[in-house]
Amino acid sequence: MMKIPFSVLPPKQLYRYSRYFRGIAQRFERKLPVMQINLNQAESTIGAIDYISMAFAASSLMFFVFLLLLMPGLKMGAGLGGILILSVVLTVFVFFQQLSYPKLVASRRVRLIEQNLLPALQDMHVELNAGVPLFNILVNISNGHYGEVSKEIGKAVKEINSGSDQVNALEDLAVRNPSLLFRRALWQIVNGMKTGADIGGLIGDVISSMADEQITQIQKYGGQLSPLALFYMLIAVIAPSLGTTFIIVLSSFIDLGEDTVKVIFYGILVVTIFLQIVFMGMIKARRPTLMSYD
């Protein structure tokens, strides 16, 4: 069972509690037709309605967590209405993060698959040209060191060993897989098997196409680094420095108080650290998927 992010309960207990939210989850599911697709591509065993109801349940608990965490603000002069509104806003943010989590898991799978896809196809191409049967090639790749590609091919090998036809097993694997490039390679193999075409030549065309795509991704990534570096300089170097200088100058004219200045400086530090973490995530998310980073 997929773990729900920002959940204070284990998945099994959360699933039992979520049955109270199935009614609203069924109405909400009609507005999210891609949720089941994202769950399937994330290899989740639960359905869309179950996941949405679990997200509602987890968010309802997080509302009370936020409320308890913000209650000390009453002693600092904050109003109860403001605390309730902020708790609701944070809860809604968490809820939509939970709804997008299956898509995030699927995108991680895409990255793990595609970074090993090109060497796996090159291995397949060499073995096909050497006259090795396709099933033996699939077994070799499933036992190789190609990460998620080996795991995915291993699923097809397991289905074939259990009596399924090779074409059907590869087609089913393509339908379930979130990577477009991986599906494209499988469809080329399946079409070659159905039409009797040279699979080795088809795989060679796929490899050439992916090599071009890899170069394009690298060039695009290089073009994005310059504005990202400028963005980093602005948010992580220039803005904190100017903000600190401004507070120092302002405190010399206005009696802000020692505690107030400390809170402001700590706030600048926390925001700077948070923005640097966001920046590192942006860099990581934009790296070419067709390259290995081991």
PDB file of C-alpha atoms in Angstrom:
ATOM      1  CA  MET A   1       0.000   0.000   0.000  1.00  0.00           C
ATOM      2  CA  MET A   2       1.335   3.420  -0.963  1.00  0.00           C
ATOM      3  CA  LYS A   3       2.340   5.627   1.944  1.00  0.00           C
ATOM      4  CA  ILE A   4       0.530   8.967   2.045  1.00  0.00           C
ATOM      5  CA  PRO A   5       2.896  11.924   2.614  1.00  0.00           C
ATOM      6  CA  PHE A   6       2.260  14.149   5.658  1.00  0.00           C
ATOM      7  CA  SER A   7       0.298  11.359   7.337  1.00  0.00           C
ATOM      8  CA  VAL A   8       0.476  10.929  11.114  1.00  0.00           C
ATOM      9  CA  LEU A   9      -0.999   7.414  10.906  1.00  0.00           C
ATOM     10  CA  PRO A  10       0.473   4.231   9.384  1.00  0.00           C
ATOM     11  CA  PRO A  11      -1.096   3.252   6.027  1.00  0.00           C
ATOM     12  CA  LYS A  12      -3.285   0.438   7.422  1.00  0.00           C
ATOM     13  CA  GLN A  13      -4.789   2.539  10.218  1.00  0.00           C
ATOM     14  CA  LEU A  14      -5.220   5.457   7.820  1.00  0.00           C
ATOM     15  CA  TYR A  15      -7.026   3.187   5.349  1.00  0.00           C
ATOM     16  CA  ARG A  16      -9.513   2.111   8.034  1.00  0.00           C
ATOM     17  CA  TYR A  17     -10.106   5.717   9.100  1.00  0.00           C
ATOM     18  CA  SER A  18     -10.513   6.857   5.479  1.00  0.00           C
ATOM     19  CA  ARG A  19     -13.771   4.941   4.979  1.00  0.00           C
ATOM     20  CA  TYR A  20     -15.592   7.919   6.518  1.00  0.00           C
ATOM     21  CA  PHE A  21     -14.436  10.052   3.565  1.00  0.00           C
ATOM     22  CA  ARG A  22     -15.334   7.676   0.712  1.00  0.00           C
ATOM     23  CA  GLY A  23     -18.483   9.612  -0.187  1.00  0.00           C
ATOM     24  CA  ILE A  24     -16.708  12.903  -0.824  1.00  0.00           C
ATOM     25  CA  ALA A  25     -13.778  11.018  -2.403  1.00  0.00           C
ATOM     26  CA  GLN A  26     -16.107   9.454  -4.999  1.00  0.00           C
ATOM     27  CA  ARG A  27     -17.362  12.895  -6.045  1.00  0.00           C
ATOM     28  CA  PHE A  28     -13.819  14.295  -6.056  1.00  0.00           C
ATOM     29  CA  GLU A  29     -12.505  11.382  -8.141  1.00  0.00           C
ATOM     30  CA  ARG A  30     -14.691  12.385 -11.113  1.00  0.00           C
ATOM     31  CA  LYS A  31     -12.690  15.617 -11.369  1.00  0.00           C
ATOM     32  CA  LEU A  32      -9.367  13.723 -11.354  1.00  0.00           C
ATOM     33  CA  PRO A  33      -9.628  11.182 -14.192  1.00  0.00           C
ATOM     34  CA  VAL A  34      -5.828  10.802 -14.398  1.00  0.00           C
ATOM     35  CA  MET A  35      -5.460   9.806 -10.742  1.00  0.00           C
ATOM     36  CA  GLN A  36      -5.886   6.089 -11.455  1.00  0.00           C
ATOM     37  CA  ILE A  37      -3.358   6.292 -14.302  1.00  0.00           C
ATOM     38  CA  ASN A  38      -0.849   7.988 -12.002  1.00  0.00           C
ATOM     39  CA  LEU A  39      -1.420   5.349  -9.328  1.00  0.00           C
ATOM     40  CA  ASN A  40      -0.917   2.531 -11.823  1.00  0.00           C
ATOM     41  CA  GLN A  41       2.285   4.084 -13.131  1.00  0.00           C
ATOM     42  CA  ALA A  42       3.461   4.564  -9.536  1.00  0.00           C
ATOM     43  CA  GLU A  43       2.883   0.812  -9.001  1.00  0.00           C
ATOM     44  CA  SER A  44       0.269   1.415  -6.320  1.00  0.00           C
ATOM     45  CA  THR A  45      -2.104  -1.394  -5.378  1.00  0.00           C
ATOM     46  CA  ILE A  46      -4.947   0.894  -4.251  1.00  0.00           C
ATOM     47  CA  GLY A  47      -7.590   2.540  -6.397  1.00  0.00           C
ATOM     48  CA  ALA A  48      -8.147   6.229  -7.015  1.00  0.00           C
ATOM     49  CA  ILE A  49     -11.138   6.517  -4.659  1.00  0.00           C
ATOM     50  CA  ASP A  50      -9.265   4.778  -1.844  1.00  0.00           C
ATOM     51  CA  TYR A  51      -6.242   7.028  -2.298  1.00  0.00           C
ATOM     52  CA  ILE A  52      -8.309  10.232  -2.360  1.00  0.00           C
ATOM     53  CA  SER A  53     -10.243   9.171   0.745  1.00  0.00           C
ATOM     54  CA  MET A  54      -6.924   8.434   2.500  1.00  0.00           C
ATOM     55  CA  ALA A  55      -5.675  11.884   1.473  1.00  0.00           C
ATOM     56  CA  PHE A  56      -8.812  13.466   2.970  1.00  0.00           C
ATOM     57  CA  ALA A  57      -8.321  11.470   6.169  1.00  0.00           C
ATOM     58  CA  ALA A  58      -4.640  12.395   6.474  1.00  0.00           C
ATOM     59  CA  SER A  59      -5.375  16.069   5.789  1.00  0.00           C
ATOM     60  CA  SER A  60      -8.129  16.168   8.422  1.00  0.00           C
ATOM     61  CA  LEU A  61      -5.622  14.949  11.005  1.00  0.00           C
ATOM     62  CA  MET A  62      -3.001  17.427   9.804  1.00  0.00           C
ATOM     63  CA  PHE A  63      -5.500  20.247  10.390  1.00  0.00           C
ATOM     64  CA  PHE A  64      -5.502  19.499  14.115  1.00  0.00           C
ATOM     65  CA  VAL A  65      -1.708  19.148  14.094  1.00  0.00           C
ATOM     66  CA  PHE A  66      -1.346  22.606  12.535  1.00  0.00           C
ATOM     67  CA  LEU A  67      -3.906  23.970  14.979  1.00  0.00           C
ATOM     68  CA  LEU A  68      -1.943  22.677  17.978  1.00  0.00           C
ATOM     69  CA  LEU A  69       1.339  23.984  16.585  1.00  0.00           C
ATOM     70  CA  LEU A  70      -0.120  27.451  16.013  1.00  0.00           C
ATOM     71  CA  MET A  71      -1.978  27.735  19.326  1.00  0.00           C
ATOM     72  CA  PRO A  72       1.031  29.290  21.126  1.00  0.00           C
ATOM     73  CA  GLY A  73       0.485  32.236  18.801  1.00  0.00           C
ATOM     74  CA  LEU A  74      -2.484  33.227  21.009  1.00  0.00           C
ATOM     75  CA  LYS A  75      -0.029  34.214  23.733  1.00  0.00           C
ATOM     76  CA  MET A  76       1.822  36.403  21.225  1.00  0.00           C
ATOM     77  CA  GLY A  77      -1.316  38.335  20.324  1.00  0.00           C
ATOM     78  CA  ALA A  78      -2.495  36.367  17.293  1.00  0.00           C
ATOM     79  CA  GLY A  79      -6.244  36.028  16.879  1.00  0.00           C
ATOM     80  CA  LEU A  80      -8.042  32.675  16.955  1.00  0.00           C
ATOM     81  CA  GLY A  81      -9.634  33.403  13.584  1.00  0.00           C
ATOM     82  CA  GLY A  82      -6.259  34.011  11.982  1.00  0.00           C
ATOM     83  CA  ILE A  83      -4.904  30.760  13.430  1.00  0.00           C
ATOM     84  CA  LEU A  84      -7.903  28.825  12.092  1.00  0.00           C
ATOM     85  CA  ILE A  85      -7.547  30.377   8.639  1.00  0.00           C
ATOM     86  CA  LEU A  86      -3.813  29.642   8.532  1.00  0.00           C
ATOM     87  CA  SER A  87      -4.463  26.042   9.630  1.00  0.00           C
ATOM     88  CA  VAL A  88      -7.027  25.620   6.852  1.00  0.00           C
ATOM     89  CA  VAL A  89      -4.658  27.109   4.256  1.00  0.00           C
ATOM     90  CA  LEU A  90      -1.824  24.799   5.328  1.00  0.00           C
ATOM     91  CA  THR A  91      -4.182  21.807   5.322  1.00  0.00           C
ATOM     92  CA  VAL A  92      -5.393  22.566   1.799  1.00  0.00           C
ATOM     93  CA  PHE A  93      -1.775  22.900   0.652  1.00  0.00           C
ATOM     94  CA  VAL A  94      -0.919  19.519   2.217  1.00  0.00           C
ATOM     95  CA  PHE A  95      -4.002  17.914   0.634  1.00  0.00           C
ATOM     96  CA  PHE A  96      -3.055  18.965  -2.888  1.00  0.00           C
ATOM     97  CA  GLN A  97       0.521  17.855  -2.262  1.00  0.00           C
ATOM     98  CA  GLN A  98      -0.861  14.440  -1.335  1.00  0.00           C
ATOM     99  CA  LEU A  99      -2.947  14.319  -4.507  1.00  0.00           C
ATOM    100  CA  SER A 100       0.114  15.081  -6.637  1.00  0.00           C
ATOM    101  CA  TYR A 101       2.290  12.499  -4.860  1.00  0.00           C
ATOM    102  CA  PRO A 102       1.467   9.540  -7.202  1.00  0.00           C
ATOM    103  CA  LYS A 103       2.489  11.653 -10.192  1.00  0.00           C
ATOM    104  CA  LEU A 104       5.743  12.532  -8.396  1.00  0.00           C
ATOM    105  CA  VAL A 105       6.460   8.843  -7.740  1.00  0.00           C
ATOM    106  CA  ALA A 106       5.744   8.039 -11.398  1.00  0.00           C
ATOM    107  CA  SER A 107       8.094  10.820 -12.558  1.00  0.00           C
ATOM    108  CA  ARG A 108      10.838   9.418 -10.320  1.00  0.00           C
ATOM    109  CA  ARG A 109      10.317   6.027 -11.946  1.00  0.00           C
ATOM    110  CA  VAL A 110      10.625   7.658 -15.371  1.00  0.00           C
ATOM    111  CA  ARG A 111      13.981   9.181 -14.415  1.00  0.00           C
ATOM    112  CA  LEU A 112      15.312   5.897 -12.990  1.00  0.00           C
ATOM    113  CA  ILE A 113      14.180   3.966 -16.070  1.00  0.00           C
ATOM    114  CA  GLU A 114      15.431   6.376 -18.712  1.00  0.00           C
ATOM    115  CA  GLN A 115      18.892   6.888 -17.232  1.00  0.00           C
ATOM    116  CA  ASN A 116      19.628   3.175 -17.870  1.00  0.00           C
ATOM    117  CA  LEU A 117      17.501   2.717 -20.987  1.00  0.00           C
ATOM    118  CA  LEU A 118      20.066   3.642 -23.636  1.00  0.00           C
ATOM    119  CA  PRO A 119      22.824   1.215 -22.488  1.00  0.00           C
ATOM    120  CA  ALA A 120      20.224  -1.557 -22.115  1.00  0.00           C
ATOM    121  CA  LEU A 121      19.010  -1.022 -25.691  1.00  0.00           C
ATOM    122  CA  GLN A 122      22.584  -0.949 -26.957  1.00  0.00           C
ATOM    123  CA  ASP A 123      23.189  -4.299 -25.259  1.00  0.00           C
ATOM    124  CA  MET A 124      19.995  -5.653 -26.833  1.00  0.00           C
ATOM    125  CA  HIS A 125      21.048  -4.369 -30.261  1.00  0.00           C
ATOM    126  CA  VAL A 126      24.432  -6.109 -30.056  1.00  0.00           C
ATOM    127  CA  GLU A 127      22.865  -9.407 -28.982  1.00  0.00           C
ATOM    128  CA  LEU A 128      20.185  -9.234 -31.693  1.00  0.00           C
ATOM    129  CA  ASN A 129      22.847  -8.711 -34.346  1.00  0.00           C
ATOM    130  CA  ALA A 130      24.722 -11.690 -32.884  1.00  0.00           C
ATOM    131  CA  GLY A 131      21.675 -13.918 -33.421  1.00  0.00           C
ATOM    132  CA  VAL A 132      20.674 -14.363 -29.775  1.00  0.00           C
ATOM    133  CA  PRO A 133      16.931 -15.165 -29.371  1.00  0.00           C
ATOM    134  CA  LEU A 134      14.821 -12.292 -28.078  1.00  0.00           C
ATOM    135  CA  PHE A 135      13.664 -14.126 -24.959  1.00  0.00           C
ATOM    136  CA  ASN A 136      17.250 -14.887 -23.961  1.00  0.00           C
ATOM    137  CA  ILE A 137      18.099 -11.211 -24.467  1.00  0.00           C
ATOM    138  CA  LEU A 138      15.234 -10.196 -22.186  1.00  0.00           C
ATOM    139  CA  VAL A 139      16.471 -12.636 -19.542  1.00  0.00           C
ATOM    140  CA  ASN A 140      20.008 -11.254 -19.826  1.00  0.00           C
ATOM    141  CA  ILE A 141      18.800  -7.667 -19.422  1.00  0.00           C
ATOM    142  CA  SER A 142      16.589  -8.584 -16.459  1.00  0.00           C
ATOM    143  CA  ASN A 143      19.634 -10.138 -14.784  1.00  0.00           C
ATOM    144  CA  GLY A 144      21.913  -7.246 -15.764  1.00  0.00           C
ATOM    145  CA  HIS A 145      22.829  -4.088 -13.895  1.00  0.00           C
ATOM    146  CA  TYR A 146      20.396  -1.715 -15.572  1.00  0.00           C
ATOM    147  CA  GLY A 147      18.479  -0.600 -12.491  1.00  0.00           C
ATOM    148  CA  GLU A 148      14.771  -0.045 -13.084  1.00  0.00           C
ATOM    149  CA  VAL A 149      15.051  -1.244 -16.691  1.00  0.00           C
ATOM    150  CA  SER A 150      16.149  -4.679 -15.448  1.00  0.00           C
ATOM    151  CA  LYS A 151      13.240  -4.730 -12.989  1.00  0.00           C
ATOM    152  CA  GLU A 152      10.713  -3.792 -15.685  1.00  0.00           C
ATOM    153  CA  ILE A 153      12.019  -6.356 -18.168  1.00  0.00           C
ATOM    154  CA  GLY A 154      12.038  -8.892 -15.333  1.00  0.00           C
ATOM    155  CA  LYS A 155       8.268  -8.439 -14.997  1.00  0.00           C
ATOM    156  CA  ALA A 156       7.784  -9.363 -18.659  1.00  0.00           C
ATOM    157  CA  VAL A 157      10.129 -12.359 -18.301  1.00  0.00           C
ATOM    158  CA  LYS A 158       8.123 -13.566 -15.308  1.00  0.00           C
ATOM    159  CA  GLU A 159       4.863 -13.310 -17.276  1.00  0.00           C
ATOM    160  CA  ILE A 160       6.369 -15.170 -20.232  1.00  0.00           C
ATOM    161  CA  ASN A 161       7.666 -17.931 -17.954  1.00  0.00           C
ATOM    162  CA  SER A 162       4.182 -18.272 -16.477  1.00  0.00           C
ATOM    163  CA  GLY A 163       2.752 -19.017 -19.935  1.00  0.00           C
ATOM    164  CA  SER A 164       1.950 -15.592 -21.379  1.00  0.00           C
ATOM    165  CA  ASP A 165       2.744 -14.811 -25.009  1.00  0.00           C
ATOM    166  CA  GLN A 166       5.830 -12.631 -25.582  1.00  0.00           C
ATOM    167  CA  VAL A 167       3.890 -10.028 -27.556  1.00  0.00           C
ATOM    168  CA  ASN A 168       1.132  -9.758 -24.940  1.00  0.00           C
ATOM    169  CA  ALA A 169       3.635  -9.580 -22.075  1.00  0.00           C
ATOM    170  CA  LEU A 170       5.574  -6.744 -23.725  1.00  0.00           C
ATOM    171  CA  GLU A 171       2.376  -4.892 -24.649  1.00  0.00           C
ATOM    172  CA  ASP A 172       1.115  -5.108 -21.056  1.00  0.00           C
ATOM    173  CA  LEU A 173       4.475  -3.860 -19.813  1.00  0.00           C
ATOM    174  CA  ALA A 174       4.313  -0.886 -22.191  1.00  0.00           C
ATOM    175  CA  VAL A 175       0.808   0.045 -21.031  1.00  0.00           C
ATOM    176  CA  ARG A 176       1.799   0.051 -17.350  1.00  0.00           C
ATOM    177  CA  ASN A 177       5.090   1.909 -17.777  1.00  0.00           C
ATOM    178  CA  PRO A 178       5.237   5.703 -17.227  1.00  0.00           C
ATOM    179  CA  SER A 179       8.262   6.314 -19.496  1.00  0.00           C
ATOM    180  CA  LEU A 180       7.358   7.349 -23.042  1.00  0.00           C
ATOM    181  CA  LEU A 181      10.821   6.400 -24.343  1.00  0.00           C
ATOM    182  CA  PHE A 182      10.608   2.958 -22.769  1.00  0.00           C
ATOM    183  CA  ARG A 183       7.135   2.422 -24.225  1.00  0.00           C
ATOM    184  CA  ARG A 184       8.365   3.556 -27.639  1.00  0.00           C
ATOM    185  CA  ALA A 185      11.152   0.963 -27.568  1.00  0.00           C
ATOM    186  CA  LEU A 186       8.744  -1.791 -26.511  1.00  0.00           C
ATOM    187  CA  TRP A 187       6.253  -0.849 -29.222  1.00  0.00           C
ATOM    188  CA  GLN A 188       9.003  -1.067 -31.837  1.00  0.00           C
ATOM    189  CA  ILE A 189       9.870  -4.565 -30.607  1.00  0.00           C
ATOM    190  CA  VAL A 190       6.210  -5.619 -30.554  1.00  0.00           C
ATOM    191  CA  ASN A 191       5.547  -4.218 -34.046  1.00  0.00           C
ATOM    192  CA  GLY A 192       8.636  -5.993 -35.350  1.00  0.00           C
ATOM    193  CA  MET A 193       7.464  -9.290 -33.862  1.00  0.00           C
ATOM    194  CA  LYS A 194       3.971  -8.876 -35.325  1.00  0.00           C
ATOM    195  CA  THR A 195       5.117  -7.891 -38.827  1.00  0.00           C
ATOM    196  CA  GLY A 196       8.218 -10.077 -38.979  1.00  0.00           C
ATOM    197  CA  ALA A 197      10.497  -7.071 -39.514  1.00  0.00           C
ATOM    198  CA  ASP A 198      14.133  -6.905 -38.460  1.00  0.00           C
ATOM    199  CA  ILE A 199      13.956  -6.093 -34.752  1.00  0.00           C
ATOM    200  CA  GLY A 200      17.666  -5.301 -34.651  1.00  0.00           C
ATOM    201  CA  GLY A 201      17.216  -2.566 -37.252  1.00  0.00           C
ATOM    202  CA  LEU A 202      14.213  -1.146 -35.406  1.00  0.00           C
ATOM    203  CA  ILE A 203      16.148  -1.054 -32.122  1.00  0.00           C
ATOM    204  CA  GLY A 204      19.030   0.630 -33.945  1.00  0.00           C
ATOM    205  CA  ASP A 205      16.659   3.375 -35.090  1.00  0.00           C
ATOM    206  CA  VAL A 206      15.380   3.796 -31.527  1.00  0.00           C
ATOM    207  CA  ILE A 207      18.957   4.061 -30.219  1.00  0.00           C
ATOM    208  CA  SER A 208      19.800   6.732 -32.791  1.00  0.00           C
ATOM    209  CA  SER A 209      16.673   8.673 -31.870  1.00  0.00           C
ATOM    210  CA  MET A 210      17.492   8.453 -28.152  1.00  0.00           C
ATOM    211  CA  ALA A 211      21.095   9.521 -28.745  1.00  0.00           C
ATOM    212  CA  ASP A 212      19.796  12.641 -30.509  1.00  0.00           C
ATOM    213  CA  GLU A 213      17.340  13.200 -27.671  1.00  0.00           C
ATOM    214  CA  GLN A 214      20.177  12.880 -25.163  1.00  0.00           C
ATOM    215  CA  ILE A 215      22.194  15.576 -26.943  1.00  0.00           C
ATOM    216  CA  THR A 216      19.117  17.817 -27.045  1.00  0.00           C
ATOM    217  CA  GLN A 217      18.529  17.331 -23.315  1.00  0.00           C
ATOM    218  CA  ILE A 218      22.160  18.179 -22.508  1.00  0.00           C
ATOM    219  CA  GLN A 219      22.033  21.342 -24.619  1.00  0.00           C
ATOM    220  CA  LYS A 220      18.736  22.379 -23.035  1.00  0.00           C
ATOM    221  CA  TYR A 221      20.124  21.714 -19.558  1.00  0.00           C
ATOM    222  CA  GLY A 222      23.217  23.800 -20.301  1.00  0.00           C
ATOM    223  CA  GLY A 223      21.041  26.665 -21.496  1.00  0.00           C
ATOM    224  CA  GLN A 224      19.015  26.573 -18.267  1.00  0.00           C
ATOM    225  CA  LEU A 225      22.029  26.692 -15.945  1.00  0.00           C
ATOM    226  CA  SER A 226      22.870  30.372 -16.591  1.00  0.00           C
ATOM    227  CA  PRO A 227      19.464  31.814 -15.572  1.00  0.00           C
ATOM    228  CA  LEU A 228      19.314  29.370 -12.658  1.00  0.00           C
ATOM    229  CA  ALA A 229      22.742  30.554 -11.474  1.00  0.00           C
ATOM    230  CA  LEU A 230      21.511  34.160 -11.681  1.00  0.00           C
ATOM    231  CA  PHE A 231      18.390  33.181  -9.742  1.00  0.00           C
ATOM    232  CA  TYR A 232      20.575  31.548  -7.079  1.00  0.00           C
ATOM    233  CA  MET A 233      22.738  34.658  -6.753  1.00  0.00           C
ATOM    234  CA  LEU A 234      19.644  36.806  -6.278  1.00  0.00           C
ATOM    235  CA  ILE A 235      17.821  34.700  -3.681  1.00  0.00           C
ATOM    236  CA  ALA A 236      20.726  33.132  -1.793  1.00  0.00           C
ATOM    237  CA  VAL A 237      23.415  35.830  -1.847  1.00  0.00           C
ATOM    238  CA  ILE A 238      22.195  39.295  -2.816  1.00  0.00           C
ATOM    239  CA  ALA A 239      18.746  39.325  -1.161  1.00  0.00           C
ATOM    240  CA  PRO A 240      19.926  38.052   2.282  1.00  0.00           C
ATOM    241  CA  SER A 241      22.900  40.440   2.257  1.00  0.00           C
ATOM    242  CA  LEU A 242      20.751  43.455   1.367  1.00  0.00           C
ATOM    243  CA  GLY A 243      18.082  42.381   3.843  1.00  0.00           C
ATOM    244  CA  THR A 244      20.597  42.051   6.671  1.00  0.00           C
ATOM    245  CA  THR A 245      22.151  45.425   5.849  1.00  0.00           C
ATOM    246  CA  PHE A 246      18.712  47.061   5.692  1.00  0.00           C
ATOM    247  CA  ILE A 247      17.715  45.666   9.100  1.00  0.00           C
ATOM    248  CA  ILE A 248      20.997  46.830  10.662  1.00  0.00           C
ATOM    249  CA  VAL A 249      20.557  50.358   9.281  1.00  0.00           C
ATOM    250  CA  LEU A 250      16.858  50.453  10.197  1.00  0.00           C
ATOM    251  CA  SER A 251      17.506  49.282  13.763  1.00  0.00           C
ATOM    252  CA  SER A 252      19.903  52.206  14.262  1.00  0.00           C
ATOM    253  CA  PHE A 253      17.053  54.677  13.548  1.00  0.00           C
ATOM    254  CA  ILE A 254      14.131  52.764  15.039  1.00  0.00           C
ATOM    255  CA  ASP A 255      14.179  50.935  18.338  1.00  0.00           C
ATOM    256  CA  LEU A 256      13.102  47.514  17.067  1.00  0.00           C
ATOM    257  CA  GLY A 257      14.139  45.683  20.205  1.00  0.00           C
ATOM    258  CA  GLU A 258      16.721  42.960  20.605  1.00  0.00           C
ATOM    259  CA  ASP A 259      14.199  40.102  20.420  1.00  0.00           C
ATOM    260  CA  THR A 260      12.594  41.511  17.263  1.00  0.00           C
ATOM    261  CA  VAL A 261      15.944  41.835  15.503  1.00  0.00           C
ATOM    262  CA  LYS A 262      16.859  38.266  16.480  1.00  0.00           C
ATOM    263  CA  VAL A 263      13.558  36.959  15.105  1.00  0.00           C
ATOM    264  CA  ILE A 264      14.101  38.830  11.830  1.00  0.00           C
ATOM    265  CA  PHE A 265      17.660  37.527  11.438  1.00  0.00           C
ATOM    266  CA  TYR A 266      16.617  33.958  12.234  1.00  0.00           C
ATOM    267  CA  GLY A 267      13.764  34.345   9.756  1.00  0.00           C
ATOM    268  CA  ILE A 268      16.191  35.483   7.045  1.00  0.00           C
ATOM    269  CA  LEU A 269      18.406  32.469   7.813  1.00  0.00           C
ATOM    270  CA  VAL A 270      15.507  30.002   7.633  1.00  0.00           C
ATOM    271  CA  VAL A 271      14.162  31.498   4.394  1.00  0.00           C
ATOM    272  CA  THR A 272      17.645  31.449   2.829  1.00  0.00           C
ATOM    273  CA  ILE A 273      18.166  27.780   3.737  1.00  0.00           C
ATOM    274  CA  PHE A 274      14.703  26.910   2.412  1.00  0.00           C
ATOM    275  CA  LEU A 275      15.315  28.719  -0.887  1.00  0.00           C
ATOM    276  CA  GLN A 276      18.672  26.972  -1.318  1.00  0.00           C
ATOM    277  CA  ILE A 277      16.970  23.599  -0.841  1.00  0.00           C
ATOM    278  CA  VAL A 278      14.359  24.615  -3.433  1.00  0.00           C
ATOM    279  CA  PHE A 279      17.134  25.671  -5.800  1.00  0.00           C
ATOM    280  CA  MET A 280      18.918  22.317  -5.450  1.00  0.00           C
ATOM    281  CA  GLY A 281      15.617  20.583  -6.177  1.00  0.00           C
ATOM    282  CA  MET A 282      15.161  22.692  -9.312  1.00  0.00           C
ATOM    283  CA  ILE A 283      18.657  21.781 -10.525  1.00  0.00           C
ATOM    284  CA  LYS A 284      18.050  18.093  -9.875  1.00  0.00           C
ATOM    285  CA  ALA A 285      14.644  18.130 -11.586  1.00  0.00           C
ATOM    286  CA  ARG A 286      16.100  19.630 -14.768  1.00  0.00           C
ATOM    287  CA  ARG A 287      18.949  17.151 -15.212  1.00  0.00           C
ATOM    288  CA  PRO A 288      18.762  15.082 -18.428  1.00  0.00           C
ATOM    289  CA  THR A 289      16.835  11.852 -17.860  1.00  0.00           C
ATOM    290  CA  LEU A 290      18.838   9.873 -20.440  1.00  0.00           C
ATOM    291  CA  MET A 291      22.057  10.105 -18.438  1.00  0.00           C
ATOM    292  CA  SER A 292      23.262   7.947 -15.550  1.00  0.00           C
ATOM    293  CA  TYR A 293      24.459   9.677 -12.371  1.00  0.00           C
ATOM    294  CA  ASP A 294      25.871   6.682 -10.515  1.00  0.00           C
TER     295      ASP A 294
END
